[in-house]
Amino acid sequence: MRKLLAIAAVVVLGIGATAWAEEIKSGPQVGDEVGAYDVTKAAGAPNDGVSVGMSLCYRCKLGQAPVVMVFARKPDAKLAKLTHELDKVVADNAEKKMGSFVSLLGSDAAALKKEAHEFVASNKLKNIAFVVPDDQPNGPKEYNLNSKADVTVLIYRNGKVAANHAFAAGGLNDEAIAKIVADTSKILN
């Protein structure tokens, strides 16, 4: 019986440690203001009035609208799943002027722009802009993005963070994506 209890304790601790390790602290937290930063549009959102190659502040462009801002270090299958879900939410909330954009982070801006273009094309995203921030390789300094965060998601309205999710490598999973999508309700009411 003791052996069984010991095994159960290890399993519970292991599950707790895994859940703890998946989400980390990165970027502005709930209640914080979302600051301006300059980017170059690389792909996506063809009807948002911004041409590919244009430099601007997307945060500024979207103003007080409800927005899901994503910082990602690699365009992979989990980011594809997240952006597919967000693409639908943005389309469903067009009347509320909802927006979303993904800032790709890394050390080679030209390679990031190419990856963004290929990612958007292969995933047929229509409502999400992919941009490359001027501040690289870790994004805008004042955002304090955790260098261990592969993905940081800021859900905000009126320039104020309503939800923040950040994940180390492998932490963005189906459950996390569902929670992110559910948290968009915080900015849509």
PDB file of C-alpha atoms in Angstrom:
ATOM      1  CA  MET A   1       0.000   0.000   0.000  1.00  0.00           C
ATOM      2  CA  ARG A   2       2.832   2.409   0.819  1.00  0.00           C
ATOM      3  CA  LYS A   3       4.414   1.641  -2.522  1.00  0.00           C
ATOM      4  CA  LEU A   4       1.147   2.463  -4.303  1.00  0.00           C
ATOM      5  CA  LEU A   5       0.802   5.753  -2.384  1.00  0.00           C
ATOM      6  CA  ALA A   6       4.408   6.646  -3.170  1.00  0.00           C
ATOM      7  CA  ILE A   7       3.848   5.979  -6.883  1.00  0.00           C
ATOM      8  CA  ALA A   8       0.651   8.042  -6.827  1.00  0.00           C
ATOM      9  CA  ALA A   9       2.476  10.928  -5.126  1.00  0.00           C
ATOM     10  CA  VAL A  10       5.233  10.849  -7.731  1.00  0.00           C
ATOM     11  CA  VAL A  11       2.675  10.850 -10.560  1.00  0.00           C
ATOM     12  CA  VAL A  12       0.754  13.778  -9.034  1.00  0.00           C
ATOM     13  CA  LEU A  13       3.958  15.736  -8.438  1.00  0.00           C
ATOM     14  CA  GLY A  14       5.110  14.949 -11.967  1.00  0.00           C
ATOM     15  CA  ILE A  15       1.855  16.181 -13.476  1.00  0.00           C
ATOM     16  CA  GLY A  16       1.989  19.342 -11.363  1.00  0.00           C
ATOM     17  CA  ALA A  17       5.596  19.974 -12.331  1.00  0.00           C
ATOM     18  CA  THR A  18       4.769  19.482 -16.010  1.00  0.00           C
ATOM     19  CA  ALA A  19       1.849  21.909 -15.857  1.00  0.00           C
ATOM     20  CA  TRP A  20       4.000  24.407 -13.992  1.00  0.00           C
ATOM     21  CA  ALA A  21       6.813  24.118 -16.518  1.00  0.00           C
ATOM     22  CA  GLU A  22       4.548  24.693 -19.518  1.00  0.00           C
ATOM     23  CA  GLU A  23       3.370  28.220 -18.741  1.00  0.00           C
ATOM     24  CA  ILE A  24       5.988  30.780 -17.746  1.00  0.00           C
ATOM     25  CA  LYS A  25       6.027  34.526 -17.062  1.00  0.00           C
ATOM     26  CA  SER A  26       6.764  36.647 -20.119  1.00  0.00           C
ATOM     27  CA  GLY A  27       5.731  40.081 -21.321  1.00  0.00           C
ATOM     28  CA  PRO A  28       3.266  42.607 -19.910  1.00  0.00           C
ATOM     29  CA  GLN A  29       0.983  41.053 -17.296  1.00  0.00           C
ATOM     30  CA  VAL A  30      -2.770  41.414 -16.714  1.00  0.00           C
ATOM     31  CA  GLY A  31      -3.593  45.078 -16.097  1.00  0.00           C
ATOM     32  CA  ASP A  32      -0.379  46.364 -17.706  1.00  0.00           C
ATOM     33  CA  GLU A  33      -0.409  48.742 -20.654  1.00  0.00           C
ATOM     34  CA  VAL A  34       0.697  47.423 -24.041  1.00  0.00           C
ATOM     35  CA  GLY A  35       3.331  49.732 -25.488  1.00  0.00           C
ATOM     36  CA  ALA A  36       4.115  50.731 -29.049  1.00  0.00           C
ATOM     37  CA  TYR A  37       6.855  49.048 -31.076  1.00  0.00           C
ATOM     38  CA  ASP A  38       7.865  49.136 -34.730  1.00  0.00           C
ATOM     39  CA  VAL A  39       7.564  46.189 -37.081  1.00  0.00           C
ATOM     40  CA  THR A  40       7.640  45.319 -40.763  1.00  0.00           C
ATOM     41  CA  LYS A  41       4.638  43.459 -42.144  1.00  0.00           C
ATOM     42  CA  ALA A  42       5.797  40.188 -43.678  1.00  0.00           C
ATOM     43  CA  ALA A  43       2.534  38.441 -44.597  1.00  0.00           C
ATOM     44  CA  GLY A  44      -1.136  37.842 -43.851  1.00  0.00           C
ATOM     45  CA  ALA A  45      -4.253  39.951 -43.282  1.00  0.00           C
ATOM     46  CA  PRO A  46      -4.424  41.199 -46.885  1.00  0.00           C
ATOM     47  CA  ASN A  47      -7.445  43.414 -46.184  1.00  0.00           C
ATOM     48  CA  ASP A  48      -6.127  45.279 -43.144  1.00  0.00           C
ATOM     49  CA  GLY A  49      -4.874  48.273 -45.125  1.00  0.00           C
ATOM     50  CA  VAL A  50      -1.186  47.498 -44.554  1.00  0.00           C
ATOM     51  CA  SER A  51       0.963  46.324 -47.452  1.00  0.00           C
ATOM     52  CA  VAL A  52       3.570  43.616 -47.085  1.00  0.00           C
ATOM     53  CA  GLY A  53       6.936  45.332 -46.559  1.00  0.00           C
ATOM     54  CA  MET A  54       5.422  48.358 -44.828  1.00  0.00           C
ATOM     55  CA  SER A  55       7.008  49.486 -41.549  1.00  0.00           C
ATOM     56  CA  LEU A  56       4.665  50.661 -38.817  1.00  0.00           C
ATOM     57  CA  CYS A  57       3.484  50.129 -35.259  1.00  0.00           C
ATOM     58  CA  TYR A  58       0.728  47.481 -35.444  1.00  0.00           C
ATOM     59  CA  ARG A  59      -0.138  48.114 -31.812  1.00  0.00           C
ATOM     60  CA  CYS A  60      -0.778  51.738 -32.739  1.00  0.00           C
ATOM     61  CA  LYS A  61      -2.683  50.847 -35.903  1.00  0.00           C
ATOM     62  CA  LEU A  62      -5.128  48.634 -33.998  1.00  0.00           C
ATOM     63  CA  GLY A  63      -5.638  51.326 -31.357  1.00  0.00           C
ATOM     64  CA  GLN A  64      -8.276  50.535 -28.725  1.00  0.00           C
ATOM     65  CA  ALA A  65      -9.709  47.497 -30.548  1.00  0.00           C
ATOM     66  CA  PRO A  66      -9.742  44.007 -29.034  1.00  0.00           C
ATOM     67  CA  VAL A  67      -6.469  42.330 -30.062  1.00  0.00           C
ATOM     68  CA  VAL A  68      -4.601  39.073 -29.650  1.00  0.00           C
ATOM     69  CA  MET A  69      -0.873  39.752 -29.998  1.00  0.00           C
ATOM     70  CA  VAL A  70       1.430  36.750 -30.304  1.00  0.00           C
ATOM     71  CA  PHE A  71       5.219  36.610 -30.063  1.00  0.00           C
ATOM     72  CA  ALA A  72       6.658  33.389 -31.483  1.00  0.00           C
ATOM     73  CA  ARG A  73      10.195  32.123 -31.971  1.00  0.00           C
ATOM     74  CA  LYS A  74       9.330  29.430 -34.517  1.00  0.00           C
ATOM     75  CA  PRO A  75       6.433  28.900 -36.877  1.00  0.00           C
ATOM     76  CA  ASP A  76       5.568  25.276 -36.091  1.00  0.00           C
ATOM     77  CA  ALA A  77       2.503  23.008 -36.063  1.00  0.00           C
ATOM     78  CA  LYS A  78       1.253  24.255 -32.675  1.00  0.00           C
ATOM     79  CA  LEU A  79       1.526  27.880 -33.786  1.00  0.00           C
ATOM     80  CA  ALA A  80      -0.395  26.856 -36.907  1.00  0.00           C
ATOM     81  CA  LYS A  81      -3.172  25.385 -34.772  1.00  0.00           C
ATOM     82  CA  LEU A  82      -3.287  28.488 -32.549  1.00  0.00           C
ATOM     83  CA  THR A  83      -3.379  30.886 -35.502  1.00  0.00           C
ATOM     84  CA  HIS A  84      -6.101  28.839 -37.254  1.00  0.00           C
ATOM     85  CA  GLU A  85      -8.271  29.188 -34.146  1.00  0.00           C
ATOM     86  CA  LEU A  86      -7.499  32.893 -33.795  1.00  0.00           C
ATOM     87  CA  ASP A  87      -8.174  33.440 -37.508  1.00  0.00           C
ATOM     88  CA  LYS A  88     -11.733  32.170 -36.935  1.00  0.00           C
ATOM     89  CA  VAL A  89     -12.244  34.303 -33.814  1.00  0.00           C
ATOM     90  CA  VAL A  90     -11.094  37.440 -35.636  1.00  0.00           C
ATOM     91  CA  ALA A  91     -13.392  36.679 -38.602  1.00  0.00           C
ATOM     92  CA  ASP A  92     -16.338  36.050 -36.259  1.00  0.00           C
ATOM     93  CA  ASN A  93     -15.722  39.384 -34.513  1.00  0.00           C
ATOM     94  CA  ALA A  94     -15.021  41.641 -37.468  1.00  0.00           C
ATOM     95  CA  GLU A  95     -17.901  43.933 -36.460  1.00  0.00           C
ATOM     96  CA  LYS A  96     -16.027  44.574 -33.183  1.00  0.00           C
ATOM     97  CA  LYS A  97     -12.916  45.433 -35.222  1.00  0.00           C
ATOM     98  CA  MET A  98     -10.980  42.634 -33.546  1.00  0.00           C
ATOM     99  CA  GLY A  99      -7.417  42.192 -34.739  1.00  0.00           C
ATOM    100  CA  SER A 100      -4.547  39.799 -34.280  1.00  0.00           C
ATOM    101  CA  PHE A 101      -0.926  39.752 -35.275  1.00  0.00           C
ATOM    102  CA  VAL A 102       2.075  37.500 -34.760  1.00  0.00           C
ATOM    103  CA  SER A 103       5.540  38.939 -34.209  1.00  0.00           C
ATOM    104  CA  LEU A 104       8.226  36.462 -35.237  1.00  0.00           C
ATOM    105  CA  LEU A 105      11.375  36.665 -33.130  1.00  0.00           C
ATOM    106  CA  GLY A 106      14.891  35.658 -34.129  1.00  0.00           C
ATOM    107  CA  SER A 107      18.244  36.907 -35.284  1.00  0.00           C
ATOM    108  CA  ASP A 108      17.754  36.931 -39.089  1.00  0.00           C
ATOM    109  CA  ALA A 109      15.004  39.363 -40.145  1.00  0.00           C
ATOM    110  CA  ALA A 110      15.142  38.339 -43.811  1.00  0.00           C
ATOM    111  CA  ALA A 111      14.736  34.657 -42.925  1.00  0.00           C
ATOM    112  CA  LEU A 112      11.867  35.485 -40.539  1.00  0.00           C
ATOM    113  CA  LYS A 113      10.039  37.407 -43.272  1.00  0.00           C
ATOM    114  CA  LYS A 114      10.416  34.463 -45.650  1.00  0.00           C
ATOM    115  CA  GLU A 115       9.209  32.017 -42.975  1.00  0.00           C
ATOM    116  CA  ALA A 116       6.214  34.255 -42.252  1.00  0.00           C
ATOM    117  CA  HIS A 117       5.230  34.380 -45.920  1.00  0.00           C
ATOM    118  CA  GLU A 118       5.528  30.579 -46.288  1.00  0.00           C
ATOM    119  CA  PHE A 119       3.687  29.932 -43.010  1.00  0.00           C
ATOM    120  CA  VAL A 120       0.726  32.174 -43.880  1.00  0.00           C
ATOM    121  CA  ALA A 121       0.477  30.742 -47.402  1.00  0.00           C
ATOM    122  CA  SER A 122       0.655  27.100 -46.313  1.00  0.00           C
ATOM    123  CA  ASN A 123      -1.853  27.637 -43.485  1.00  0.00           C
ATOM    124  CA  LYS A 124      -4.217  29.818 -45.548  1.00  0.00           C
ATOM    125  CA  LEU A 125      -4.543  32.444 -42.826  1.00  0.00           C
ATOM    126  CA  LYS A 126      -6.738  35.380 -43.824  1.00  0.00           C
ATOM    127  CA  ASN A 127      -7.138  37.611 -40.787  1.00  0.00           C
ATOM    128  CA  ILE A 128      -3.838  37.543 -38.933  1.00  0.00           C
ATOM    129  CA  ALA A 129      -0.870  39.694 -39.881  1.00  0.00           C
ATOM    130  CA  PHE A 130       2.628  38.292 -39.452  1.00  0.00           C
ATOM    131  CA  VAL A 131       5.253  40.887 -38.671  1.00  0.00           C
ATOM    132  CA  VAL A 132       8.933  41.093 -37.802  1.00  0.00           C
ATOM    133  CA  PRO A 133       9.750  43.537 -34.992  1.00  0.00           C
ATOM    134  CA  ASP A 134      12.613  45.991 -35.446  1.00  0.00           C
ATOM    135  CA  ASP A 135      13.822  44.979 -31.965  1.00  0.00           C
ATOM    136  CA  GLN A 136      15.416  41.551 -32.332  1.00  0.00           C
ATOM    137  CA  PRO A 137      16.176  38.839 -31.349  1.00  0.00           C
ATOM    138  CA  ASN A 138      13.966  39.110 -28.261  1.00  0.00           C
ATOM    139  CA  GLY A 139      11.306  41.634 -29.249  1.00  0.00           C
ATOM    140  CA  PRO A 140      10.686  45.087 -27.803  1.00  0.00           C
ATOM    141  CA  LYS A 141      12.880  45.625 -24.740  1.00  0.00           C
ATOM    142  CA  GLU A 142      10.128  47.252 -22.669  1.00  0.00           C
ATOM    143  CA  TYR A 143       7.954  44.145 -23.116  1.00  0.00           C
ATOM    144  CA  ASN A 144      10.383  42.055 -21.047  1.00  0.00           C
ATOM    145  CA  LEU A 145       9.726  38.912 -23.061  1.00  0.00           C
ATOM    146  CA  ASN A 146      11.238  35.857 -21.414  1.00  0.00           C
ATOM    147  CA  SER A 147      14.008  34.464 -23.623  1.00  0.00           C
ATOM    148  CA  LYS A 148      12.825  30.965 -22.612  1.00  0.00           C
ATOM    149  CA  ALA A 149       9.305  31.622 -23.911  1.00  0.00           C
ATOM    150  CA  ASP A 150       8.770  30.111 -27.345  1.00  0.00           C
ATOM    151  CA  VAL A 151       5.310  31.687 -27.481  1.00  0.00           C
ATOM    152  CA  THR A 152       3.895  34.662 -25.572  1.00  0.00           C
ATOM    153  CA  VAL A 153       0.245  35.637 -26.118  1.00  0.00           C
ATOM    154  CA  LEU A 154      -1.155  38.990 -24.993  1.00  0.00           C
ATOM    155  CA  ILE A 155      -4.918  39.447 -25.148  1.00  0.00           C
ATOM    156  CA  TYR A 156      -5.801  43.103 -24.736  1.00  0.00           C
ATOM    157  CA  ARG A 157      -8.345  45.836 -25.333  1.00  0.00           C
ATOM    158  CA  ASN A 158      -8.026  49.592 -24.901  1.00  0.00           C
ATOM    159  CA  GLY A 159      -4.277  49.029 -24.632  1.00  0.00           C
ATOM    160  CA  LYS A 160      -4.585  47.039 -21.397  1.00  0.00           C
ATOM    161  CA  VAL A 161      -3.722  43.352 -20.999  1.00  0.00           C
ATOM    162  CA  ALA A 162      -6.732  41.195 -20.061  1.00  0.00           C
ATOM    163  CA  ALA A 163      -4.901  37.846 -20.312  1.00  0.00           C
ATOM    164  CA  ASN A 164      -1.311  36.703 -20.760  1.00  0.00           C
ATOM    165  CA  HIS A 165      -0.113  33.220 -21.686  1.00  0.00           C
ATOM    166  CA  ALA A 166       3.523  32.263 -22.202  1.00  0.00           C
ATOM    167  CA  PHE A 167       5.007  28.871 -22.956  1.00  0.00           C
ATOM    168  CA  ALA A 168       8.465  27.359 -23.030  1.00  0.00           C
ATOM    169  CA  ALA A 169       9.352  24.940 -25.827  1.00  0.00           C
ATOM    170  CA  GLY A 170       6.674  22.277 -26.148  1.00  0.00           C
ATOM    171  CA  GLY A 171       4.312  24.024 -23.728  1.00  0.00           C
ATOM    172  CA  LEU A 172       1.796  25.253 -26.300  1.00  0.00           C
ATOM    173  CA  ASN A 173      -0.601  22.323 -26.541  1.00  0.00           C
ATOM    174  CA  ASP A 174      -4.270  21.765 -27.396  1.00  0.00           C
ATOM    175  CA  GLU A 175      -5.426  22.550 -23.850  1.00  0.00           C
ATOM    176  CA  ALA A 176      -3.428  25.808 -23.809  1.00  0.00           C
ATOM    177  CA  ILE A 177      -4.798  26.804 -27.221  1.00  0.00           C
ATOM    178  CA  ALA A 178      -8.360  26.215 -26.007  1.00  0.00           C
ATOM    179  CA  LYS A 179      -7.683  28.389 -22.948  1.00  0.00           C
ATOM    180  CA  ILE A 180      -6.238  31.193 -25.095  1.00  0.00           C
ATOM    181  CA  VAL A 181      -9.268  31.127 -27.401  1.00  0.00           C
ATOM    182  CA  ALA A 182     -11.612  31.097 -24.387  1.00  0.00           C
ATOM    183  CA  ASP A 183      -9.793  34.108 -22.924  1.00  0.00           C
ATOM    184  CA  THR A 184     -10.658  36.187 -25.997  1.00  0.00           C
ATOM    185  CA  SER A 185     -14.108  36.526 -24.392  1.00  0.00           C
ATOM    186  CA  LYS A 186     -12.445  38.875 -21.874  1.00  0.00           C
ATOM    187  CA  ILE A 187     -11.959  41.478 -24.594  1.00  0.00           C
ATOM    188  CA  LEU A 188     -15.101  40.889 -26.648  1.00  0.00           C
ATOM    189  CA  ASN A 189     -17.826  41.777 -24.155  1.00  0.00           C
TER     190      ASN A 189
END
